[in-house]
Coordinates of C-alpha atoms in Angstrom, one line a residue:
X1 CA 37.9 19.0 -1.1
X2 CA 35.6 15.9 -0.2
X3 CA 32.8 18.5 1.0
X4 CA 33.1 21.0 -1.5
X5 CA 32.8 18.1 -4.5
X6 CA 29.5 16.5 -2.4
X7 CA 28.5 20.1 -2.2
X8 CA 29.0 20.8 -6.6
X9 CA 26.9 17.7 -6.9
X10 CA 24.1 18.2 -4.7
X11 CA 23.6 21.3 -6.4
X12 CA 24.1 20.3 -10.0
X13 CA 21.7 17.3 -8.9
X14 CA 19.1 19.0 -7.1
X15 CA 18.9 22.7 -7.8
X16 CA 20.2 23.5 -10.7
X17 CA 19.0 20.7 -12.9
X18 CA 15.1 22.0 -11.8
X19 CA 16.2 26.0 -12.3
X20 CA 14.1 26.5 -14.9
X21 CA 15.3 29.1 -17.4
X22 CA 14.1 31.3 -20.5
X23 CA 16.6 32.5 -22.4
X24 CA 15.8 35.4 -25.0
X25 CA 17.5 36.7 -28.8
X26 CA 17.0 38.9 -31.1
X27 CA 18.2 37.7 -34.2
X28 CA 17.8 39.6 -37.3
X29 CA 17.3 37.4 -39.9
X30 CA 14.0 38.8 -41.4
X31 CA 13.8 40.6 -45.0
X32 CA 14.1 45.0 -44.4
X33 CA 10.9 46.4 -43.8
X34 CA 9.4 43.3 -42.2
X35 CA 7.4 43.4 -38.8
X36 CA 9.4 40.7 -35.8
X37 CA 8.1 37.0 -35.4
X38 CA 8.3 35.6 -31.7
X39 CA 9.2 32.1 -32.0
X40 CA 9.5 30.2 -29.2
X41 CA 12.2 27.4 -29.0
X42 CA 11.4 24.1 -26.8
X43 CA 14.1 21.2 -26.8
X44 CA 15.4 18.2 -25.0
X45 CA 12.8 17.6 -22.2
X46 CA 13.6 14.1 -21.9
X47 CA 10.4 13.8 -20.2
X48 CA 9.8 11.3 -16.8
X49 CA 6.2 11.1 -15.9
X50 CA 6.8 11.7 -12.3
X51 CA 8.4 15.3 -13.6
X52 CA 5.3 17.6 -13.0
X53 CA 7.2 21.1 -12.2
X54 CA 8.4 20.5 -15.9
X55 CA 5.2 19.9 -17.1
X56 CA 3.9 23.1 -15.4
X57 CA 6.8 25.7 -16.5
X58 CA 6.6 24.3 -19.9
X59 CA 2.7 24.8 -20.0
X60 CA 3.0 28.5 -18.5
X61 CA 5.5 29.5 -21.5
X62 CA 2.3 29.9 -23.4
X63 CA 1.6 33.2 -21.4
X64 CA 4.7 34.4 -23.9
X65 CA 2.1 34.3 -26.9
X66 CA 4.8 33.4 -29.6
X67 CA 3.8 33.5 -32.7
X68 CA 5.2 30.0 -33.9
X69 CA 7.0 27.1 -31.7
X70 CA 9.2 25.0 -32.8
X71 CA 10.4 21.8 -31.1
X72 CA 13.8 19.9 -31.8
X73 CA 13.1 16.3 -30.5
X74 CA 14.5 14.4 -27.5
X75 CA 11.0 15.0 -25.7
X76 CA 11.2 11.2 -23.6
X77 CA 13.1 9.6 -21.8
X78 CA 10.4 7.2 -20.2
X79 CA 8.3 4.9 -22.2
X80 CA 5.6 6.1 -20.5
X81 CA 6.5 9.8 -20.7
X82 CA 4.1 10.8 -23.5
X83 CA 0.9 11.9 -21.4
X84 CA 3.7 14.2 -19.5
X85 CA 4.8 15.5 -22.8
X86 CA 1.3 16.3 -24.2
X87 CA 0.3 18.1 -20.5
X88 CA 3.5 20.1 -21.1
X89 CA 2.9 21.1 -24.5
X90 CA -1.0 21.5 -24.4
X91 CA -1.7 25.1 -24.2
X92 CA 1.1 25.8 -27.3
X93 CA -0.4 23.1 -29.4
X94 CA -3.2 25.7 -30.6
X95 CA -0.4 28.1 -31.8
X96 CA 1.3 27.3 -35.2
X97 CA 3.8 24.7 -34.5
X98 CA 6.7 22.3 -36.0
X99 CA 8.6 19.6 -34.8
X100 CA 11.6 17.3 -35.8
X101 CA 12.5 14.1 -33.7
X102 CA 15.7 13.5 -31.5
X103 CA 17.4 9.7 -30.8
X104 CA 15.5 9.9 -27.3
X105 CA 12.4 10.1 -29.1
X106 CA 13.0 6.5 -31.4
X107 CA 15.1 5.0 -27.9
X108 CA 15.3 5.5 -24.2
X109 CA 18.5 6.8 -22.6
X110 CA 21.2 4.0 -21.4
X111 CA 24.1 4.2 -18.6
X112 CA 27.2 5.8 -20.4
X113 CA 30.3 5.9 -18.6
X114 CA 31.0 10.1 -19.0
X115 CA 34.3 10.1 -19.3
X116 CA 33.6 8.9 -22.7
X117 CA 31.5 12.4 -23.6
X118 CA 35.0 14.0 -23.3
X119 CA 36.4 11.5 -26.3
X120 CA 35.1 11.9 -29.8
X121 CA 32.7 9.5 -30.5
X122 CA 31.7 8.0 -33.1
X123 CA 28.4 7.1 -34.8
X124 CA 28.9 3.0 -34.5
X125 CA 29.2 3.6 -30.5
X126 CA 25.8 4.4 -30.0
X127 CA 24.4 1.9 -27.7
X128 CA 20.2 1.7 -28.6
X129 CA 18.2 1.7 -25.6
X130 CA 14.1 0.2 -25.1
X131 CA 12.1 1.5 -28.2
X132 CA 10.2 4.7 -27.2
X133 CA 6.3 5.4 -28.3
X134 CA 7.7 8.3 -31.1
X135 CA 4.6 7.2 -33.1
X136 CA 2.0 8.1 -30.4
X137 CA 3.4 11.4 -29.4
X138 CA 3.8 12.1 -33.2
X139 CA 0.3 11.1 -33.6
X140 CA -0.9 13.7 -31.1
X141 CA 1.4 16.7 -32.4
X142 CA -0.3 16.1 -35.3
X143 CA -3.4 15.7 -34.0
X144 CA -3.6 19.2 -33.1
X145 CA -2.2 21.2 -35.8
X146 CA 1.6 20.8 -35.1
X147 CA 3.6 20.5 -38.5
X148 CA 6.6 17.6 -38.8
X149 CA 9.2 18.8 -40.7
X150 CA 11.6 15.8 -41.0
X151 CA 12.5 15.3 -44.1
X152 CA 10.0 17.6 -45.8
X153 CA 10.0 20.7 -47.3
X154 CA 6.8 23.1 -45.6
X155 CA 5.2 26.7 -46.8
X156 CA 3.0 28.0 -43.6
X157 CA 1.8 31.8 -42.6
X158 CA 2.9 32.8 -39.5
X159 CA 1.7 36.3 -38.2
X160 CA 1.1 37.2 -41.9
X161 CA 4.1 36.1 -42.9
X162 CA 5.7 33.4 -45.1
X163 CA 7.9 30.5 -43.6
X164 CA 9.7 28.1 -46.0
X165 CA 10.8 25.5 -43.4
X166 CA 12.9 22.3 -44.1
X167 CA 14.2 19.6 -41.6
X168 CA 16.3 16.6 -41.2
X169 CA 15.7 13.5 -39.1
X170 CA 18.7 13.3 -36.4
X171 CA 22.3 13.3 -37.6
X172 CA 23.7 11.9 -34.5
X173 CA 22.1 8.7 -34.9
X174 CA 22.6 8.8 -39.0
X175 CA 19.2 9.3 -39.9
X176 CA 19.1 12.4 -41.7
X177 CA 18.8 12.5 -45.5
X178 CA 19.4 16.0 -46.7
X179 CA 19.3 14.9 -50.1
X180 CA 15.4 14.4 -49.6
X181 CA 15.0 18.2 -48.6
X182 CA 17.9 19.7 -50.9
X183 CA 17.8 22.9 -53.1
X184 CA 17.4 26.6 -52.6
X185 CA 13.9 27.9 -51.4
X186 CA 12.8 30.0 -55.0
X187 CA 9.2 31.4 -54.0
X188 CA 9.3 34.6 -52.0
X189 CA 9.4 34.0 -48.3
X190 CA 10.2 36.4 -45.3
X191 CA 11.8 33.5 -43.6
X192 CA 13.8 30.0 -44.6
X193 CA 14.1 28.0 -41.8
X194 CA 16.1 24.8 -41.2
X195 CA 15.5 22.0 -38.0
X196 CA 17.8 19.2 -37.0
X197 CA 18.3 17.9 -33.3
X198 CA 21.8 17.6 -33.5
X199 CA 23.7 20.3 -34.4
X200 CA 26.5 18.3 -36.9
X201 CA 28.0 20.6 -39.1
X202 CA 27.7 18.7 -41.9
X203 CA 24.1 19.2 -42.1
X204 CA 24.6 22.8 -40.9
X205 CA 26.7 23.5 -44.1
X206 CA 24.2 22.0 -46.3
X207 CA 21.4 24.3 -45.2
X208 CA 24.1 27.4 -45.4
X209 CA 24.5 26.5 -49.0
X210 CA 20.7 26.2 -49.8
X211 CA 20.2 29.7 -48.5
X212 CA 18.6 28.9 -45.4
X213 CA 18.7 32.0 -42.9
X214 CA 17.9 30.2 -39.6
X215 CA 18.5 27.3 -38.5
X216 CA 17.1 25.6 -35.2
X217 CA 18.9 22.8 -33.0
X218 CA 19.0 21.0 -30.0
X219 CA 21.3 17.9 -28.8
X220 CA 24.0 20.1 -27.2
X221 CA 22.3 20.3 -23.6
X222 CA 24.6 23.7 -24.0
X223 CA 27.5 21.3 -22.4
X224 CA 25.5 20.4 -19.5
X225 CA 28.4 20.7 -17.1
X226 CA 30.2 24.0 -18.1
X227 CA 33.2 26.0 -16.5
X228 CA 32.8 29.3 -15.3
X229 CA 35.2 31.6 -17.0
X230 CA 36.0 28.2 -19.7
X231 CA 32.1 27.1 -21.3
X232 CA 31.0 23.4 -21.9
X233 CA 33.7 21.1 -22.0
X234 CA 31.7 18.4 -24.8
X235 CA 28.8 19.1 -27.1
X236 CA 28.3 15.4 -27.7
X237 CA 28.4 16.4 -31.6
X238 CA 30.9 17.8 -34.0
X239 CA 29.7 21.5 -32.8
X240 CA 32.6 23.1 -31.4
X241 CA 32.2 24.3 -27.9
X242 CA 31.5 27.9 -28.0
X243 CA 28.7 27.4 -29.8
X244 CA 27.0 24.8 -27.7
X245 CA 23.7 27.1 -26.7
X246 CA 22.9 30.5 -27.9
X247 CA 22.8 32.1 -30.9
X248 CA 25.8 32.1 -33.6
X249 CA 26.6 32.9 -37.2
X250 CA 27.3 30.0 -39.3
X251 CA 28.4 31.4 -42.8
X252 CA 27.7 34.7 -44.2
X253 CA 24.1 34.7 -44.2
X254 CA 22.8 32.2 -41.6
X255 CA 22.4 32.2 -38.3
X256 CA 22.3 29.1 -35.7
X257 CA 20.6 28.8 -32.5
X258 CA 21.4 26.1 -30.3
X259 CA 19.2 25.2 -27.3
X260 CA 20.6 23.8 -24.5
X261 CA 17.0 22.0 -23.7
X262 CA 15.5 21.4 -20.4
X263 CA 16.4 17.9 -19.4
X264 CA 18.8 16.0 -18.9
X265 CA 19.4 11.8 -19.1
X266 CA 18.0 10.3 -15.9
X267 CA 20.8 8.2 -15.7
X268 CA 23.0 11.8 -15.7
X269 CA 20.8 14.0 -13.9
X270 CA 22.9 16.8 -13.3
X271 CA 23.9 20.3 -14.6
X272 CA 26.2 23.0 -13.4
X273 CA 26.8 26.6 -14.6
X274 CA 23.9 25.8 -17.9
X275 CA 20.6 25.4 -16.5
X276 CA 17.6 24.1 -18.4
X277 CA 16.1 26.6 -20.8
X278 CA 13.5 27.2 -22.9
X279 CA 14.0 30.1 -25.8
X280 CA 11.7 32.9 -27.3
X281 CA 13.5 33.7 -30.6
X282 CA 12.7 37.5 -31.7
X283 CA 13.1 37.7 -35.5
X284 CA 13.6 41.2 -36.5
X285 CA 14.8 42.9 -40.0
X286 CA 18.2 42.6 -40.9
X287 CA 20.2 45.5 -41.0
X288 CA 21.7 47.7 -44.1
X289 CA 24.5 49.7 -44.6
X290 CA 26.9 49.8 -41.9
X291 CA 25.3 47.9 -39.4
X292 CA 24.8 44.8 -41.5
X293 CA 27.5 43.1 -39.8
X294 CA 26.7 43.5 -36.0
X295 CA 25.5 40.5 -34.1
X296 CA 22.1 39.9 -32.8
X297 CA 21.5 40.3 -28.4
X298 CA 21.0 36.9 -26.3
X299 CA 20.3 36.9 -23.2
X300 CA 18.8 34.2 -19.8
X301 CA 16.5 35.2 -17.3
X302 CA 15.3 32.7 -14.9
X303 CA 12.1 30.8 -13.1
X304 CA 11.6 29.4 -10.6
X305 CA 8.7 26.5 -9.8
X306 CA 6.8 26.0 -6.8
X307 CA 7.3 22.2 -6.9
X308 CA 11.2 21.0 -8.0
X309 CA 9.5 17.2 -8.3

């Protein structure tokens, strides 16, 4: 039992956590008649500057050619992670791009004793860590074209089409204001689309009630240590488990997608049965009639880098 728990960890800590994985949906979510929208999904790289097989899997998801990224926060976890960040993200910073901030994007990560993940925690337990350079980073997003939505309400064109997009700074930390962003979207758009980092269903219902069709999250790290056969044991949120990566309903009309992200806390460097992923979001006309009701497809293929630094 000794070898076979020395033998889970090893591979939680030094394969899997570098198994690189793009995971792929169809979501239809798009007004009938409209032509798909490729929107790639990047979350939760808590970024270390030494990580440079990150840097380089990230950078090669340009290939993919989306026609929008968006990014749900927690991108450091380092204060000097930001050049890694930027040489990650710098061929997709050309494309039409959005962003919304995570807690390890305002503070680094601190030592947490897990067994408290498996507890439900609440939002006075949150221990601050060393503030993190959010400004810089944001600076340079911006720099280049990249759009941030917290707290604002945005109209861009994305492959011809409209995009009504409205985020929320992170609940799991309290600092989203949905009030700020509130109402139903009343020009004609092909797409409303809602960001958060944390997935807390109290900001997922306020979006549901505004209309919103899509919304985009992060946070969950899909469980990080799931079961086989079971799913993720904690979503470090008030998500409930089976809905802790991948694409959901939530509500009639809206959809969810949850990305379990592609890092992990260096002071919890592990993950078992949910490696890191990236997403590429196929938006596609809803259905009519009959098939109105059917779910979209999601699916995980993986890659593998040359260098697992």
């Amino acid at each position: 039992m000794a070898g076979l728990g020395a033998a889970t960890i090893g591979y939680a800590a030094l394969i899997e956590r570098r198994h690189w994985t793009l995971r792929t949906a169809t979501l239809p979510v798009l007004p009938a008649g409209s032509p798909s929208l490729r929107v790639l999904h990047v979350s939760d790289l808590h970024m270390m500057p030494e990580q440079h097989s990150k840097q380089r899997w990230v950078a090669e998801l340009a290939e993919l050619e989306p026609d929008l990224v968006v990014n749900t926060g927690d991108n450091l976890a380092d204060p000097n992670a930001v050049p890694g960040v930027l040489r990650a993200l710098e061929p997709l910073l050309p494309l039409p791009g959005l962003f919304v901030f995570g807690s390890n994007d305002y503070y680094g990560p601190t030592p947490k004793n897990p067994a408290k993940y498996l507890q439900r925690r609440r939002r006075n337990q949150w221990i601050k860590g060393v503030p993190l350079p959010w400004r810089d980073m944001r600076a340079a997003l911006l720099e280049r074209g990249w759009l941030d939505a917290t707290h604002r309400r945005l109209r861009l064109e994305v492959a011809g089409q409209s995009v009504a997009v409205a985020g929320v700074d992170d609940p799991h930390i309290g600092r989203d204001r949905y009030d700020s962003i509130a109402g139903p979207v009343t020009e004609p758009t092909s797409l409303r689309l809602g960001l958060t980092h944390s997935p807390e269903p109290r900001v997922l219902d306020r979006f549901v009630a505004d209309g919103y069709d899509l919304i985009m999250a992060g946070h969950t790290h899909g469980g990080q240590l799931r079961v086989p056969f079971y799913g993720a044991l904690v979503t470090n949120c008030g998500l409930d488990r089976s809905r802790a990566r991948g694409a959901s309903r939530w509500g009639a009309h809206t959809w969810l997608h949850v990305s379990a992200g592609l890092g992990t806390s260096p002071y919890a460097p592990v993950r078992f049965a949910c490696p890191p992923e990236a997403s590429l979001l196929t938006l596609v006309a809803r259905p009519v009639g009959p098939r109105a009701a059917e779910t979209g497809d999601s699916r995980a293929r993986s890659s593998t880098a040359a260098d697992v630094s």
